[in-house]
CSV table of C-alpha atoms and ligand atoms in Angstrom, one decimal:
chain,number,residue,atom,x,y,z
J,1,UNK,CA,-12.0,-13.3,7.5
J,2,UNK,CA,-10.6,-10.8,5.0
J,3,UNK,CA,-9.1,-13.9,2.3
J,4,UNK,CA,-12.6,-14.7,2.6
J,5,UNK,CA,-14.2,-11.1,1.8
J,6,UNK,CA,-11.8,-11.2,-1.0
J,7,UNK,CA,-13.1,-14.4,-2.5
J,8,UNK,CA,-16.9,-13.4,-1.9
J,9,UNK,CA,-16.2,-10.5,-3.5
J,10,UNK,CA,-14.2,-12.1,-6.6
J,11,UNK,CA,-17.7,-14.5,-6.8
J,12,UNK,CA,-19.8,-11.0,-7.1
J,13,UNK,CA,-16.7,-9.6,-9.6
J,14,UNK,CA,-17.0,-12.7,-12.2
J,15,UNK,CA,-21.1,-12.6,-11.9
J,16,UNK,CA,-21.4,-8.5,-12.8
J,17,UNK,CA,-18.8,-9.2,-15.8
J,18,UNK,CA,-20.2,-12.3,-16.5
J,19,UNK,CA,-24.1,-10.9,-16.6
J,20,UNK,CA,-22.7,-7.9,-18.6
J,21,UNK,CA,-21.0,-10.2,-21.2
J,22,UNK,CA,-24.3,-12.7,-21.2
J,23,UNK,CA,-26.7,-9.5,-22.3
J,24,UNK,CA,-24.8,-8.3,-25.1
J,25,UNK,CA,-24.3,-11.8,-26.6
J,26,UNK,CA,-24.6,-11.0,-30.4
J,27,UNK,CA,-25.7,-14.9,-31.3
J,28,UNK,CA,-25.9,-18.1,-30.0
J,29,UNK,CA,-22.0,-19.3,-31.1
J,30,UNK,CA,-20.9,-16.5,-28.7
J,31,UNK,CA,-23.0,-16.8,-25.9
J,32,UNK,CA,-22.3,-20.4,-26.1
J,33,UNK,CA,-18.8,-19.6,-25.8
J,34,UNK,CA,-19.2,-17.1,-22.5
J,35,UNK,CA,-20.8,-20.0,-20.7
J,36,UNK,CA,-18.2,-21.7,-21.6
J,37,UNK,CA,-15.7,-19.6,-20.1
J,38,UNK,CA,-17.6,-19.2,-17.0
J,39,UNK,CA,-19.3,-22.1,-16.0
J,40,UNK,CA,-17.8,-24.4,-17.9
J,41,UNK,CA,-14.6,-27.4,-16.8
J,42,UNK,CA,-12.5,-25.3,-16.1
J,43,UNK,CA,-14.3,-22.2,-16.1
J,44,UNK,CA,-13.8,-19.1,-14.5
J,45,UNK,CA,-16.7,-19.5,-11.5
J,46,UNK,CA,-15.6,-23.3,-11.3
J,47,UNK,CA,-12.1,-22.7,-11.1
J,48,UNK,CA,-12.6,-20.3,-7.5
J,49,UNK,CA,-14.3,-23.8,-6.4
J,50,UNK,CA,-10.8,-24.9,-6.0
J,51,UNK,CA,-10.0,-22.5,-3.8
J,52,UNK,CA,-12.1,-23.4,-1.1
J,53,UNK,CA,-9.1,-25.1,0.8
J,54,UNK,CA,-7.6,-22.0,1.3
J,55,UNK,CA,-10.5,-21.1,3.0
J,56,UNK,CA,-10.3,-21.2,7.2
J,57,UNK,CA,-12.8,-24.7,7.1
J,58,UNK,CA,-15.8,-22.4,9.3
J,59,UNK,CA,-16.3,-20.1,6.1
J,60,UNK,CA,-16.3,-23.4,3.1
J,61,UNK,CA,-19.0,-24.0,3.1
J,62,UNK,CA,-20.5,-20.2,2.7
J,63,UNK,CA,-18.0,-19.8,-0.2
J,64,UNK,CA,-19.2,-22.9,-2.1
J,65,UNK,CA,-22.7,-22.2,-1.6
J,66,UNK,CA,-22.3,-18.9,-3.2
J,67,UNK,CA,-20.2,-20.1,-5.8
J,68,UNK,CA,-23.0,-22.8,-7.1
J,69,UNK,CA,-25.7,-19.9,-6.4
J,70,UNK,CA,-23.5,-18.3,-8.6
J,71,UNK,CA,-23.6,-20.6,-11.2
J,72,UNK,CA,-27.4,-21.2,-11.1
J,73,UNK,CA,-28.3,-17.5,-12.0
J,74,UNK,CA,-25.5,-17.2,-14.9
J,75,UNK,CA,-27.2,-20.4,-16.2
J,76,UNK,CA,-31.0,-19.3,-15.4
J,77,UNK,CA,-29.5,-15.9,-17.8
J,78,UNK,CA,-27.7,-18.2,-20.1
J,79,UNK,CA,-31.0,-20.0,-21.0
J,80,UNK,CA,-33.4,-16.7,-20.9
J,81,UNK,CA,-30.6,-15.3,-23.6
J,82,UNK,CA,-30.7,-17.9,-25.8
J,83,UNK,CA,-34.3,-17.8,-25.9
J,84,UNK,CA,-34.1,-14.3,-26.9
J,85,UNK,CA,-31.8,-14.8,-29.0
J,86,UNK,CA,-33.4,-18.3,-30.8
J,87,UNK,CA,-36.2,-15.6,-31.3
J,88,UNK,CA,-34.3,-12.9,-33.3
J,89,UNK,CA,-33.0,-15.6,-35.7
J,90,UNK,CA,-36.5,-17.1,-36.2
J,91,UNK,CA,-37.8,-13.8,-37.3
J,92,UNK,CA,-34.5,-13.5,-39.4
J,93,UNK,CA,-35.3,-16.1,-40.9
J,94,UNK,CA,-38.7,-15.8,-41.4
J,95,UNK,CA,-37.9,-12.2,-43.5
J,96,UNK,CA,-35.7,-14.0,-45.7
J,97,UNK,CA,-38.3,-16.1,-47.0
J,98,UNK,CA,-41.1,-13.9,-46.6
J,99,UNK,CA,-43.1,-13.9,-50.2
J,100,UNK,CA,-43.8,-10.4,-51.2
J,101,UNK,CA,-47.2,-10.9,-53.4
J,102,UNK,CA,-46.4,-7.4,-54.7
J,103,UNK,CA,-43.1,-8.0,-56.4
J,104,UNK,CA,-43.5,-8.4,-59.9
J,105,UNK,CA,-42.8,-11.5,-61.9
J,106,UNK,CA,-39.6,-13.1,-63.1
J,107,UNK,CA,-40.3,-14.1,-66.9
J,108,UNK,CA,-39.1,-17.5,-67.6
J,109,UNK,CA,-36.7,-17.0,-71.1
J,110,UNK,CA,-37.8,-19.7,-73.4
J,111,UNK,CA,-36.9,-20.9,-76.2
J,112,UNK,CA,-38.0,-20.0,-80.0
J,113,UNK,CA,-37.9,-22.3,-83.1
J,114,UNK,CA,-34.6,-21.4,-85.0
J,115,UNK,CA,-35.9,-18.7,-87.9
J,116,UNK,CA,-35.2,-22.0,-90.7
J,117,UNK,CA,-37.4,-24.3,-89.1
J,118,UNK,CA,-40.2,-21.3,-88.6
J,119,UNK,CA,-39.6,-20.8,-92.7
J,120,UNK,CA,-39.8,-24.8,-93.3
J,121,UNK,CA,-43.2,-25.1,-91.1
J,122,UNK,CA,-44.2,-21.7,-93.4
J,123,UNK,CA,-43.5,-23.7,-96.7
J,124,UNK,CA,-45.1,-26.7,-95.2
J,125,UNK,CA,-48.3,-24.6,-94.7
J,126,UNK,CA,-48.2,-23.6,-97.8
J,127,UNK,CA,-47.5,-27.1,-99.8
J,128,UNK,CA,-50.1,-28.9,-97.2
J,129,UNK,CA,-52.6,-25.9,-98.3
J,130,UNK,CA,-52.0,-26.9,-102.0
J,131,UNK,CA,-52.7,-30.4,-101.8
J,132,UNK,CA,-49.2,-31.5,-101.4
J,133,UNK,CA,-47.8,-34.8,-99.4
J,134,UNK,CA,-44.7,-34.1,-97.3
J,135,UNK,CA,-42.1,-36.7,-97.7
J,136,UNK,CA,-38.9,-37.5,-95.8
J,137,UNK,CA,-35.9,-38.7,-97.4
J,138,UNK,CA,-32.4,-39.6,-95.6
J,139,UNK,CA,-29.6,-37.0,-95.4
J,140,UNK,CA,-27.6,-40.0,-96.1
J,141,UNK,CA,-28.1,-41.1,-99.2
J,142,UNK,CA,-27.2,-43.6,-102.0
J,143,UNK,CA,-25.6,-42.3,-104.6
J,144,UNK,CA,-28.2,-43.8,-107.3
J,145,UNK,CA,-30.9,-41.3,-105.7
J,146,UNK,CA,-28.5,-38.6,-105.9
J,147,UNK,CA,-27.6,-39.0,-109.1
J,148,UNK,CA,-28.6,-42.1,-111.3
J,149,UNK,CA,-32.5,-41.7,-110.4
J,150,UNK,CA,-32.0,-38.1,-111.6
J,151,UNK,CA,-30.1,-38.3,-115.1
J,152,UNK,CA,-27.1,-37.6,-114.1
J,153,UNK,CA,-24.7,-38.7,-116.9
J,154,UNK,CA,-21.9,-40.8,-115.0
J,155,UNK,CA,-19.9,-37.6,-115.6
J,156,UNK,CA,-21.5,-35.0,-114.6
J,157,UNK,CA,-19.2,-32.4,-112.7
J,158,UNK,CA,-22.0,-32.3,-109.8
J,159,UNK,CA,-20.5,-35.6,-109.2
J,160,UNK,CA,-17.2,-34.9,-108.6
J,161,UNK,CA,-16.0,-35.2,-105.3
J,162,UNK,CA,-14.5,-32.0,-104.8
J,163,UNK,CA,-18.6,-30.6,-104.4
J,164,UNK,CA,-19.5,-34.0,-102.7
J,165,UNK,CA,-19.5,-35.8,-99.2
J,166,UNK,CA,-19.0,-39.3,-100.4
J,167,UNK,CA,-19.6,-41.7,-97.3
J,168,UNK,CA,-18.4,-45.0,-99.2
J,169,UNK,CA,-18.6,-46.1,-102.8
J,170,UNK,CA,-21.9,-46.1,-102.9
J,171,UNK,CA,-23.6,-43.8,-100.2
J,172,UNK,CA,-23.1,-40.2,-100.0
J,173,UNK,CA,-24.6,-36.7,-97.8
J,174,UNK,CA,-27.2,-36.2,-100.4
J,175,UNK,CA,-26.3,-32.6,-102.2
J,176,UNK,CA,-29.6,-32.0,-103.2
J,177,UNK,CA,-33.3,-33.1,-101.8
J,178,UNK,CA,-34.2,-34.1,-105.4
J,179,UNK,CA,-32.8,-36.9,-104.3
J,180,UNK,CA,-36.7,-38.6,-102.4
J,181,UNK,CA,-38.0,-38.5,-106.5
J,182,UNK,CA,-36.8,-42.3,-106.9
J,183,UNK,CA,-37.6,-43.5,-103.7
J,184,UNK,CA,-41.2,-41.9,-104.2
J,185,UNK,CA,-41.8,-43.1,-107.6
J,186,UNK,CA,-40.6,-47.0,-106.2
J,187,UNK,CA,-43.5,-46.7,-103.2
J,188,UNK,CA,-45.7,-44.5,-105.0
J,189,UNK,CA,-47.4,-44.9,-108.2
J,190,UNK,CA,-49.3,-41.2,-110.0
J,191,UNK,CA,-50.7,-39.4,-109.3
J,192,UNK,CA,-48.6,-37.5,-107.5
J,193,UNK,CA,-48.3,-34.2,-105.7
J,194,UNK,CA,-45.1,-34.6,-103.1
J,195,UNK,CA,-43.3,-31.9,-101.6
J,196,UNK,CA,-40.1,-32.3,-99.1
J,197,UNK,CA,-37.8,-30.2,-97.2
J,198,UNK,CA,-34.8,-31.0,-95.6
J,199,UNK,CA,-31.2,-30.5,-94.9
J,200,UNK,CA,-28.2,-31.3,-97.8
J,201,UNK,CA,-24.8,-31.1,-97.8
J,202,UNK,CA,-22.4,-30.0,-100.4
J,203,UNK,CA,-18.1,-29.8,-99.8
J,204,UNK,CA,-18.2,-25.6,-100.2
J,205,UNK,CA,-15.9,-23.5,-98.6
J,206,UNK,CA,-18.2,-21.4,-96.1
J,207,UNK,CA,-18.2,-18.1,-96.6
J,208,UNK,CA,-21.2,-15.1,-96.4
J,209,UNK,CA,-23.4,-17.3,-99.4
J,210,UNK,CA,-22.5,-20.8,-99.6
J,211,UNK,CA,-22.6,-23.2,-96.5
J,212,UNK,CA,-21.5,-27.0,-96.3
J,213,UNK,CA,-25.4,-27.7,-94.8
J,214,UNK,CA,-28.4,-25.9,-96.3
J,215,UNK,CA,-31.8,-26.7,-96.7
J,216,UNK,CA,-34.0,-27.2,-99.5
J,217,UNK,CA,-37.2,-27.2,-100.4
J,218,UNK,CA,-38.2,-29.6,-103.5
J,219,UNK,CA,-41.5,-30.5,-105.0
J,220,UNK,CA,-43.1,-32.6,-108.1
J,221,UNK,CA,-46.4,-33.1,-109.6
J,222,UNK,CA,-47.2,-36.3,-111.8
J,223,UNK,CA,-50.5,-36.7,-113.5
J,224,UNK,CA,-52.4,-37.0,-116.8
J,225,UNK,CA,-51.6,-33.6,-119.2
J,226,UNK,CA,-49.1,-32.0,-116.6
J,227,UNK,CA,-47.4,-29.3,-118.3
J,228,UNK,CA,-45.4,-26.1,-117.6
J,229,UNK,CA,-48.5,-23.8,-117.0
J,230,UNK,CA,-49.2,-26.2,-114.1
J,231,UNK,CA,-45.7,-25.5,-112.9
J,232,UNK,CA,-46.1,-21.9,-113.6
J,233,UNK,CA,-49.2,-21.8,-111.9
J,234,UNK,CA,-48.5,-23.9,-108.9
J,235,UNK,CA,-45.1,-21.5,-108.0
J,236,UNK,CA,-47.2,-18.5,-108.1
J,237,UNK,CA,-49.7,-20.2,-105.4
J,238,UNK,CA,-46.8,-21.4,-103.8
J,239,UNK,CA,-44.6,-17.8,-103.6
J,240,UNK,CA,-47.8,-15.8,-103.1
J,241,UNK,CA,-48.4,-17.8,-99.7
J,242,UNK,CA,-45.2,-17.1,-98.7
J,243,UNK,CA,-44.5,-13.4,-99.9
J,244,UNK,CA,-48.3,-12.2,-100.3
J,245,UNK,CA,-50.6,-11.3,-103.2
J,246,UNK,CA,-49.5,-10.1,-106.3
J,247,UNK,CA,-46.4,-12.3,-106.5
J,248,UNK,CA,-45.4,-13.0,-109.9
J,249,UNK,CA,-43.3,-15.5,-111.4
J,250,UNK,CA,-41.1,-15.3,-114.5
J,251,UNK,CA,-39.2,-18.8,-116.5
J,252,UNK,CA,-35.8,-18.5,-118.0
J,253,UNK,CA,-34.3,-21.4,-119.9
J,254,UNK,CA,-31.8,-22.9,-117.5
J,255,UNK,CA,-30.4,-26.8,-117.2
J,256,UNK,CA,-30.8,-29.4,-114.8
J,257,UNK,CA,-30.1,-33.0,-115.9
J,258,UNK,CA,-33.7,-34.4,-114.4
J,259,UNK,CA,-35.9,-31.9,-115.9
J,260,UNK,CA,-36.3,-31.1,-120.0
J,261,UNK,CA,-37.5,-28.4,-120.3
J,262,UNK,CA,-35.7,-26.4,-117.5
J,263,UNK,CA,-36.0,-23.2,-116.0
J,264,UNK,CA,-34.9,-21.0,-113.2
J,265,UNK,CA,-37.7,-18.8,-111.8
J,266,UNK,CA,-37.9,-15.8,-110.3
J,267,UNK,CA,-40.6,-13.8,-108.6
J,268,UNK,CA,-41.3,-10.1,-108.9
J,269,UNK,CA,-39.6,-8.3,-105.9
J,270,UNK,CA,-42.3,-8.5,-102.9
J,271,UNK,CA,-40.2,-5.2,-101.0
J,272,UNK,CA,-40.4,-3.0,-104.2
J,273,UNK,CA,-43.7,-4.6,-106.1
J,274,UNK,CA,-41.0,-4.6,-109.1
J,275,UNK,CA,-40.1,-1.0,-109.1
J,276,UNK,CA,-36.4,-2.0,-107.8
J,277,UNK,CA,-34.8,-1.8,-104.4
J,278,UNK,CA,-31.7,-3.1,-102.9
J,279,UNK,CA,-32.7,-6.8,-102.1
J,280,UNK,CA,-33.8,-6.9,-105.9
J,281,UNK,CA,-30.9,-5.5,-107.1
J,282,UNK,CA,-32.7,-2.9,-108.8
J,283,UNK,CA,-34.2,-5.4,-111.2
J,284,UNK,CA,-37.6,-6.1,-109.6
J,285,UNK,CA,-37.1,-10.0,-109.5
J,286,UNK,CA,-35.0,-12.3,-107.0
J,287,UNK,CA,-34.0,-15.6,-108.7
J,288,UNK,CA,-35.6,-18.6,-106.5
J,289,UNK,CA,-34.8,-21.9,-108.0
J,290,UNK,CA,-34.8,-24.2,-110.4
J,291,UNK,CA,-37.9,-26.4,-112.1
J,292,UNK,CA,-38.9,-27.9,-115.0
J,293,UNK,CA,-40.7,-31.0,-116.4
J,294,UNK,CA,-39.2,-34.2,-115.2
J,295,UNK,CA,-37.5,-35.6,-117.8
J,296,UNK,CA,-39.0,-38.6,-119.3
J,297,UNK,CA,-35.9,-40.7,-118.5
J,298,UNK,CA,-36.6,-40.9,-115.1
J,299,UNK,CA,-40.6,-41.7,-115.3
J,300,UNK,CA,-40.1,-44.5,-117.8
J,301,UNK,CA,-37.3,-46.0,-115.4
J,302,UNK,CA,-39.6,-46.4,-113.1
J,303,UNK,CA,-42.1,-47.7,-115.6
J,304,UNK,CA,-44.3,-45.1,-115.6
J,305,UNK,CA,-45.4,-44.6,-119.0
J,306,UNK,CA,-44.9,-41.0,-120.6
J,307,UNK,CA,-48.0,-41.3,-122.6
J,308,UNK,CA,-50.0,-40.9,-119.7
J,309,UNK,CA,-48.1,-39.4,-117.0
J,310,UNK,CA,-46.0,-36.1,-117.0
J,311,UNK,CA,-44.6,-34.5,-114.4
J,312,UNK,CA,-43.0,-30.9,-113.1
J,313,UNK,CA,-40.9,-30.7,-110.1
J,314,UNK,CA,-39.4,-27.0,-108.4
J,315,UNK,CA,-36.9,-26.8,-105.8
J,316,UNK,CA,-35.6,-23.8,-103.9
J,317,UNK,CA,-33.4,-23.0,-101.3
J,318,UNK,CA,-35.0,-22.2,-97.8
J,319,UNK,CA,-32.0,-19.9,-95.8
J,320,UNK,CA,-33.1,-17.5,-99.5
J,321,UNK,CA,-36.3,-17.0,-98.0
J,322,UNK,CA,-35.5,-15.6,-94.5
J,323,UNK,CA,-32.0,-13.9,-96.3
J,324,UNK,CA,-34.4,-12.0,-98.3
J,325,UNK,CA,-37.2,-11.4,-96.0
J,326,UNK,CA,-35.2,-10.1,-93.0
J,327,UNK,CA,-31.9,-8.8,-95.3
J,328,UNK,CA,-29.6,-10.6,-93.8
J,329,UNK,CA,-26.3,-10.8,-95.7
J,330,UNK,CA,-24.2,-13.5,-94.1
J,331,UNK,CA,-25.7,-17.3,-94.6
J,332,UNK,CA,-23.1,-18.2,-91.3
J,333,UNK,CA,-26.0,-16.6,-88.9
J,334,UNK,CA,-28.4,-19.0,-89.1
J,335,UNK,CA,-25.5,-21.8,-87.6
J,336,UNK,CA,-23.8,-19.7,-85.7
J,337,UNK,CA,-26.7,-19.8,-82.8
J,338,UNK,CA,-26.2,-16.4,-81.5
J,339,UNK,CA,-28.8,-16.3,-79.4
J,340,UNK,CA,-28.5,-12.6,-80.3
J,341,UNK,CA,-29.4,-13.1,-83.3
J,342,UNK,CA,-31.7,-16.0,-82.9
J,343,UNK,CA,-33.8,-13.5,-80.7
J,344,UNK,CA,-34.5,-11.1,-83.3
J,345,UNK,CA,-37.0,-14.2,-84.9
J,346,UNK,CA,-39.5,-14.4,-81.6
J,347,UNK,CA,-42.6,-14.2,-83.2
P,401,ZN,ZN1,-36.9,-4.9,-105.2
């Protein structure tokens, strides 16, 4: 009688610890684990099963019964805990992705057209706005655009292949967008009022002003009387749209092989109205380009007759315009792609 008191009260001992251990089950893994260990194989309740034999045969069947009514409450808590605790982590859960309509926005970071493209769609706008056609040429070029279409005598220093990418003998990166004139005079016939702008390529070692890739900007007129007051008078329609009224332009005698007369123009300092200021250099003009009248070479080998036709043409660097604009000093910015810097040109 007492080995069975003991026993019955080892049953009541392992329930009390057990219950206490079930309530304060932190999450399902543990309380998994505490069943486990008591009602499992070769858990601890199970395990005092097997000590039934040593058990006088009259009190057995007492002790097993107690044993399994044992069991059946642990498991009857077992189950109400993990619906407890299947409760707590559904509301855990539910907090996580709880949307809080009051929480401000994230902004999405887009992109921004690179500050040379927003200056090329500028010029665009303003050589659509004066009646101009945009035409592309390739950045890979034959030489006889590059040169021979223009006037270049076979040796001209521009030719030399210190300043030039030469692909093969007779294709090259085209050093200047001059180079669409003879492919527009063989598709086109005057008039004529074509503008392009476009990348080139020149073998300069990079430093704050030159770059091995630039852009240009390069337009030409042909039609009946065309002289250099046209010119004139279409750059100062052409800088006033891009650096605002008043803009004036001045000529200098300059020389390009594929215009006679030629010139390099300049227009009055837009930051000090021509008073003088840094950018200007304390002159009151910033030199642009080069232009001219196309030189009668190139229309009469195309067959256009210079009786009838005469043309100008103007072309300009584009990373000048921005440079000036926004004083920046160092031409390696712009293909760096800082988006630092890039930033600065959100509109
Ligand atoms: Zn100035």
């Amino acid at each position: 009688m007492a080995e069975a008191g003991v026993s019955m009260d080892s049953i009541r001992e392992k329930v009390v610890e057990a219950e206490e251990r079930i309530r304060k089950a932190a999450g399902l893994e543990e309380l998994k684990a505490i069943a486990t260990e008591y009602l499992g194989k070769n858990g601890a309740l199970t395990s005092l099963l097997r000590t039934v034999g040593s058990l006088p045969p009259e009190e057995r069947p007492k002790f097993g019964q107690a044993v399994n009514e044992a069991k059946r409450s642990l498991e009857v808590l077992v189950a109400a805990r993990e619906t407890e605790l299947l409760e707590v982590e559904r509301r855990r859960a539910e907090e996580r992705e709880r949307v809080d309509l009051t929480m401000p926005g994230r902004a999405f970071r887009t992109g921004i057209a690179h500050p040379i493209t927003q200056t090329e769609d500028r010029i665009k706008a303003a050589m659509i706005g004066l009646g101009f056609e945009f035409f592309e040429g390739p950045e890979l070029e034959e030489m006889k655009y590059n040169f021979e279409a223009l006037n270049y005598p076979p040796d001209h220093p521009a030719m030399d292949d210190q300043d030039t990418f030469y692909i093969d003998d007779h294709r090259l990166m085209r050093t200047q967008c001059t180079a669409i004139q003879g492919r527009v005079f063989e598709a086109k016939k005057p008039p004529l009022r074509v503008f392009t702008v476009g990348r080139c390529f020149r073998n300069e070692t990079v430093d704050r002003t030159h770059g091995h890739t630039f852009h240009q900007v390069d337009a030409f007129m042909v039609d009946r009387g065309v002289n250099m007051a046209h010119l004139k008078g279409t750059l100062k329609a052409f800088a006033t749209a891009m650096f605002g009224e008043g803009t004036q332009v001045r000529f200098r005698p300059d020389y390009f092989p594929f215009v006679e007369p030629g010139v390099d123009y300049s227009i009055s300092c837009p930051f000090c109205s021509g008073n003088g200021c840094a950018v200007c250099k304390s002159s009151g003009w910033i030199e642009l380009g080069g232009a001219g009248l196309i030189h009668p070479n190139i229309l009469r080998s195309y067959g256009i007759d210079t009786e009838e036709w005469t043309g100008w043409a103007f072309g300009l660097g584009v990373e000048r315009i921005p440079m000036m604009q926004y004083q920046i000093d160092d031409l390696r910015l712009f293909y760096e792609n800082d988006y630092r810097f890039l930033e600065q040109f959100r509109a």
